[in-house]
Coordinates of C-alpha atoms and ligand atoms in Angstrom, one line a residue:
M1 CA -54.4 109.7 8.2
K2 CA -51.8 107.0 9.6
K3 CA -48.4 108.3 10.1
V4 CA -46.1 108.6 7.2
K5 CA -42.2 108.3 7.1
V6 CA -40.1 108.5 3.8
R7 CA -36.7 108.0 3.3
V8 CA -34.7 109.7 0.3
P9 CA -30.9 109.5 -0.9
A10 CA -28.5 111.7 -1.7
T11 CA -27.7 112.2 -5.2
T12 CA -24.1 113.0 -7.2
A13 CA -25.3 115.0 -10.3
N14 CA -23.5 115.5 -13.5
L15 CA -20.6 112.4 -13.4
G16 CA -18.3 114.8 -15.0
P17 CA -19.1 115.5 -18.8
G18 CA -23.0 114.4 -18.2
F19 CA -24.1 118.0 -17.2
D20 CA -27.8 117.5 -16.8
I21 CA -28.2 114.3 -17.8
L22 CA -26.2 111.6 -15.3
G23 CA -27.1 111.2 -11.8
A24 CA -26.5 108.4 -9.0
S25 CA -28.0 107.9 -5.9
L26 CA -25.9 107.3 -2.9
S27 CA -25.9 105.5 0.4
M28 CA -26.9 108.7 2.7
Y29 CA -30.3 109.8 3.7
N30 CA -32.6 112.2 4.7
E31 CA -35.9 110.9 6.5
V32 CA -39.1 112.3 6.9
E33 CA -42.1 111.2 9.8
I34 CA -45.4 113.0 8.9
T35 CA -48.3 112.6 11.5
P36 CA -51.8 114.7 11.8
A37 CA -51.8 117.5 14.4
K38 CA -54.7 118.0 16.6
N39 CA -56.7 121.0 16.2
S40 CA -54.7 122.6 13.6
S41 CA -51.3 122.6 16.2
G42 CA -48.6 121.1 13.8
K43 CA -45.1 121.5 15.0
F44 CA -42.1 121.7 12.5
T45 CA -38.7 119.6 13.5
I46 CA -35.7 119.4 11.8
L47 CA -32.8 117.2 13.2
G48 CA -29.3 117.1 11.4
E49 CA -28.1 119.2 8.5
G50 CA -29.8 122.4 8.2
K51 CA -31.6 122.1 11.8
T52 CA -31.0 126.0 12.4
I53 CA -31.2 127.8 9.5
L54 CA -34.1 125.7 7.2
P55 CA -37.2 127.6 7.7
K56 CA -39.9 125.9 9.3
N57 CA -42.8 127.7 7.9
E58 CA -44.6 127.5 4.2
K59 CA -41.2 128.5 3.0
N60 CA -39.5 125.1 3.3
I61 CA -39.1 123.2 0.4
L62 CA -40.8 119.8 1.3
W63 CA -43.9 121.7 2.4
K64 CA -43.5 123.6 -0.8
A65 CA -43.6 120.3 -2.8
M66 CA -46.4 118.9 -0.6
D67 CA -48.3 122.2 -1.6
A68 CA -47.6 121.3 -5.3
V69 CA -49.3 117.9 -5.2
F70 CA -52.1 119.1 -3.5
G71 CA -52.6 121.3 -6.3
L72 CA -51.3 119.3 -9.2
L73 CA -54.7 116.7 -7.5
D74 CA -56.4 119.9 -6.8
I75 CA -57.1 119.5 -3.3
R76 CA -55.1 122.5 -1.9
D77 CA -57.7 123.9 -0.1
K78 CA -58.0 120.7 1.8
Y79 CA -54.7 120.9 4.1
K80 CA -52.4 123.4 5.7
L81 CA -49.1 123.3 7.1
S82 CA -50.3 123.5 10.7
D83 CA -52.5 120.0 10.0
F84 CA -49.1 118.3 10.4
N85 CA -46.5 117.3 12.5
I86 CA -43.4 117.5 10.0
K87 CA -40.0 115.7 11.7
L88 CA -37.2 115.6 9.0
K89 CA -33.6 114.2 10.0
N90 CA -31.1 115.2 8.0
D91 CA -27.9 113.3 7.0
I92 CA -27.3 115.3 3.4
P93 CA -25.1 118.5 4.0
L94 CA -27.0 121.6 2.8
S95 CA -26.2 123.0 -0.8
S96 CA -22.8 121.1 -1.3
G97 CA -24.0 119.2 -4.7
L98 CA -25.2 116.2 -2.7
G99 CA -28.7 116.9 -3.7
S100 CA -30.1 118.0 -0.5
S101 CA -33.1 120.2 -2.1
S102 CA -34.1 117.2 -4.4
A103 CA -33.9 115.0 -1.5
A104 CA -36.4 117.1 -0.2
R105 CA -38.6 117.8 -2.8
A106 CA -38.8 114.1 -3.5
A107 CA -39.9 113.6 0.4
G108 CA -42.7 116.1 0.4
I109 CA -44.1 114.9 -3.1
M110 CA -43.8 111.4 -2.2
A111 CA -45.2 112.1 1.4
A112 CA -48.0 114.0 0.1
N113 CA -49.2 111.7 -2.5
E114 CA -49.4 109.1 0.0
I115 CA -51.4 111.2 2.3
C116 CA -53.8 111.6 -0.5
G117 CA -54.1 107.8 -0.7
D118 CA -51.6 107.5 -3.5
K119 CA -53.0 108.9 -6.4
L120 CA -50.1 110.1 -8.5
S121 CA -47.7 107.2 -10.3
I122 CA -44.3 107.3 -9.8
G123 CA -43.4 108.8 -13.7
E124 CA -45.9 112.0 -12.2
M125 CA -44.0 112.0 -8.8
V126 CA -40.9 112.3 -11.4
D127 CA -42.2 115.0 -13.9
L128 CA -43.4 116.9 -11.0
G129 CA -39.9 116.8 -9.3
I130 CA -38.1 117.8 -12.3
R131 CA -40.7 120.9 -13.0
L132 CA -40.0 121.9 -9.1
E133 CA -36.0 121.5 -10.0
S134 CA -36.1 122.8 -13.2
H135 CA -33.3 119.8 -14.1
P136 CA -33.4 116.1 -13.5
D137 CA -30.4 114.9 -12.8
N138 CA -30.7 115.3 -8.9
I139 CA -34.5 114.3 -8.6
V140 CA -34.9 111.5 -11.5
P141 CA -32.3 109.3 -9.1
A142 CA -33.1 110.7 -5.9
F143 CA -37.1 109.1 -7.1
Y144 CA -35.5 105.7 -8.9
G145 CA -32.2 104.7 -7.2
G146 CA -28.8 103.8 -9.5
I147 CA -27.4 105.7 -11.9
C148 CA -29.5 107.5 -14.2
I149 CA -30.0 108.8 -18.0
S150 CA -32.7 111.5 -17.9
V151 CA -33.4 112.2 -21.5
Q152 CA -35.7 115.1 -22.3
G153 CA -38.1 114.7 -24.9
P154 CA -39.5 117.7 -27.5
G155 CA -41.6 118.8 -25.2
N156 CA -41.1 119.4 -21.5
E157 CA -41.1 115.1 -21.0
F158 CA -38.5 113.0 -19.7
F159 CA -37.6 109.5 -20.0
V160 CA -35.3 107.5 -18.1
E161 CA -32.6 104.6 -18.1
K162 CA -30.4 103.5 -16.3
L163 CA -27.0 102.3 -16.1
P164 CA -25.6 99.1 -14.1
V165 CA -24.2 100.0 -10.1
A166 CA -20.9 99.0 -9.8
K167 CA -21.7 97.1 -6.8
K168 CA -17.8 96.9 -5.5
M169 CA -17.2 100.6 -6.0
K170 CA -16.6 103.2 -3.3
V171 CA -18.0 106.8 -4.0
V172 CA -15.5 108.9 -1.4
V173 CA -17.3 112.5 -1.5
C174 CA -15.1 115.5 0.2
T175 CA -17.5 118.6 1.3
P176 CA -16.0 122.0 1.7
G177 CA -17.4 123.5 4.8
F178 CA -18.8 126.2 2.5
E179 CA -22.5 126.0 1.0
L180 CA -22.1 127.2 -2.5
A181 CA -26.3 127.4 -4.1
T182 CA -26.7 125.5 -7.3
E183 CA -28.4 129.4 -8.4
R184 CA -24.9 130.8 -8.2
S185 CA -22.9 128.0 -9.7
R186 CA -25.4 127.5 -12.6
N187 CA -25.7 131.4 -13.4
I188 CA -21.4 131.4 -13.8
L189 CA -22.1 128.9 -16.5
P190 CA -22.1 130.1 -20.4
L191 CA -25.6 130.0 -22.2
K192 CA -23.5 128.9 -25.7
Y193 CA -20.7 126.3 -26.0
A194 CA -18.4 126.1 -28.9
R195 CA -18.8 122.8 -31.3
K196 CA -15.6 121.3 -29.9
D197 CA -16.5 121.6 -26.6
V198 CA -19.5 119.8 -27.1
V199 CA -18.1 117.1 -29.3
F200 CA -15.5 116.3 -26.3
N201 CA -18.2 115.8 -23.8
S202 CA -20.1 113.5 -26.1
S203 CA -17.2 111.3 -26.1
R204 CA -16.2 111.2 -22.8
I205 CA -20.2 110.6 -22.1
A206 CA -19.8 107.4 -24.5
L207 CA -17.0 106.1 -23.0
L208 CA -18.3 106.9 -19.5
T209 CA -21.4 104.3 -20.3
K210 CA -19.4 102.0 -21.8
A211 CA -17.2 101.9 -18.8
F212 CA -20.2 101.3 -16.2
C213 CA -22.0 98.9 -18.8
T214 CA -18.7 96.7 -19.2
N215 CA -17.6 96.8 -15.1
D216 CA -14.7 98.2 -16.9
F217 CA -13.4 101.2 -15.1
S218 CA -9.8 101.6 -17.0
N219 CA -10.8 104.7 -18.8
L220 CA -12.7 106.2 -16.1
S221 CA -10.6 109.2 -15.3
K222 CA -10.7 110.1 -19.3
A223 CA -14.6 109.4 -19.0
M224 CA -14.8 112.2 -16.3
Q225 CA -13.4 114.7 -17.9
D226 CA -15.7 117.9 -18.9
K227 CA -15.8 121.2 -20.5
L228 CA -19.0 122.5 -20.0
H229 CA -19.1 123.2 -16.4
Q230 CA -16.2 122.3 -14.2
P231 CA -13.8 124.7 -15.8
Y232 CA -16.4 127.7 -15.0
R233 CA -17.0 126.7 -11.8
A234 CA -13.3 125.7 -11.0
K235 CA -13.4 129.9 -10.5
L236 CA -15.8 129.2 -7.4
I237 CA -13.5 125.9 -6.0
P238 CA -10.2 127.1 -7.0
V239 CA -8.7 123.6 -5.8
M240 CA -10.9 121.3 -7.9
E241 CA -8.3 120.1 -10.5
E242 CA -6.0 119.7 -7.9
I243 CA -8.0 117.8 -6.1
I244 CA -8.6 115.5 -9.1
E245 CA -5.4 114.9 -10.1
A246 CA -4.9 114.0 -6.3
A247 CA -7.5 111.6 -5.9
E248 CA -6.1 109.9 -9.6
K249 CA -3.0 109.8 -8.1
A250 CA -4.2 108.0 -5.4
G251 CA -5.5 105.1 -6.7
A252 CA -9.1 106.9 -7.7
Y253 CA -10.9 105.5 -10.9
G254 CA -11.9 108.9 -12.1
A255 CA -13.2 112.3 -10.0
C256 CA -15.3 115.1 -10.8
L257 CA -17.4 118.0 -9.3
S258 CA -20.4 116.5 -7.4
G259 CA -23.3 118.1 -8.9
S260 CA -22.8 121.9 -8.9
G261 CA -20.2 122.0 -5.8
P262 CA -18.5 122.9 -3.9
S263 CA -18.1 118.8 -2.7
M264 CA -15.9 116.6 -5.0
V265 CA -16.4 113.0 -5.7
A266 CA -14.0 110.4 -6.6
F267 CA -14.7 106.6 -7.6
C268 CA -12.6 104.0 -6.6
G269 CA -12.5 100.2 -5.2
D270 CA -12.8 99.7 -1.4
K271 CA -8.9 98.9 -0.5
K272 CA -8.2 102.7 -1.9
A273 CA -11.2 104.7 -0.6
K274 CA -9.2 105.9 2.6
E275 CA -6.2 106.6 1.2
V276 CA -8.2 108.6 -1.8
L277 CA -10.3 110.2 1.0
A278 CA -7.1 111.7 2.6
V279 CA -5.5 113.2 -0.1
M280 CA -9.1 115.0 -1.1
T281 CA -8.9 116.5 2.3
K282 CA -5.1 117.3 2.9
I283 CA -5.5 120.0 -0.4
W284 CA -8.7 121.5 1.8
K285 CA -7.2 121.6 5.2
K286 CA -3.9 123.1 3.5
E287 CA -6.4 125.8 2.4
T288 CA -7.4 126.1 6.1
V289 CA -11.5 125.1 5.2
P290 CA -12.9 122.1 7.1
V291 CA -14.3 119.0 5.6
K292 CA -16.9 116.8 6.2
Q293 CA -15.5 113.0 4.8
F294 CA -18.1 110.4 3.7
I295 CA -17.3 106.7 2.3
L296 CA -20.2 105.8 0.6
D297 CA -21.7 103.0 -1.9
F298 CA -24.0 103.7 -4.7
E299 CA -27.7 103.0 -3.6
S300 CA -29.9 101.1 -6.1
N301 CA -32.9 102.0 -4.2
G302 CA -34.6 105.5 -4.7
A303 CA -37.4 107.4 -2.5
K304 CA -39.2 104.8 -0.4
I305 CA -41.8 105.0 2.1
I306 CA -41.1 103.0 5.3
K307 CA -44.2 101.2 6.9
Ligands
HSE401 N1 -26.8 119.6 -13.2 C1 -26.7 120.5 -12.1 C2 -25.9 121.5 -12.3 C3 -26.7 119.9 -11.1 O1 -24.8 121.1 -12.4 O2 -26.5 122.5 -12.1 C4 -26.8 120.5 -9.5 O3 -26.6 120.0 -8.3

């Protein structure tokens, strides 16, 4: 086995109304480098985000994803964690709604597949990733890049279509200094919805699709409205509405919660990005919550092996 290096982008899921359907990859990355270890003396190193808190053992989700590939290929007995030196370089903040778990899983799946001689197709890797994640909207763009629509068939199968990436658009990200586990943020959602709320969201997804297909974002703020998850999650992120309003007032086309939060994202032209970020940040600062700030682009490429 030679050295295997994989780079995976961050993702923002839902894009407002597309709960568990829409997701986009962003120009922020995690990297993993894996080399064979002599005499099963492997070292697990983590740099950057999560370096002091992520497990460096079999509980690490990157390893679990690698192990799932070995299981799928029926060669689980052949490999154990100590056979590898694993080095993670994480730029994506943890439990922040920017797809850090998906990035770890996609990296683990792609690296393990490479170690095994590239036996799985990209579709098979994505299917495995969705099974590990339980929802597709982060892991699909983490693998494929771009803005992805994930559509579940009658069984557990998914097919994916892409929306055009708005090349000149900036994605302004404001990440408050507290973590929010996806599970907690999902458990707060109802299991059933009123018909009018479902119709509300369907109309917004249609509008959002039109905006990206025509590169005309004049209706994006309407298109990013949501009634299926954001109103419930506002209990966990009380300044959500205030941030969306302020970002749009400062010139963003639209803004929303990123995935299950707590990061908020706003979409705007280059010239407005700094101003939009400043108003979003100000609201958290007023609450004495520290923030990480990023001005990103959409990333057209998904996870890839770096030679
Ligand atoms: N669609 C998922 C959710 C994304 O909103 O719970 C999780 O990041």
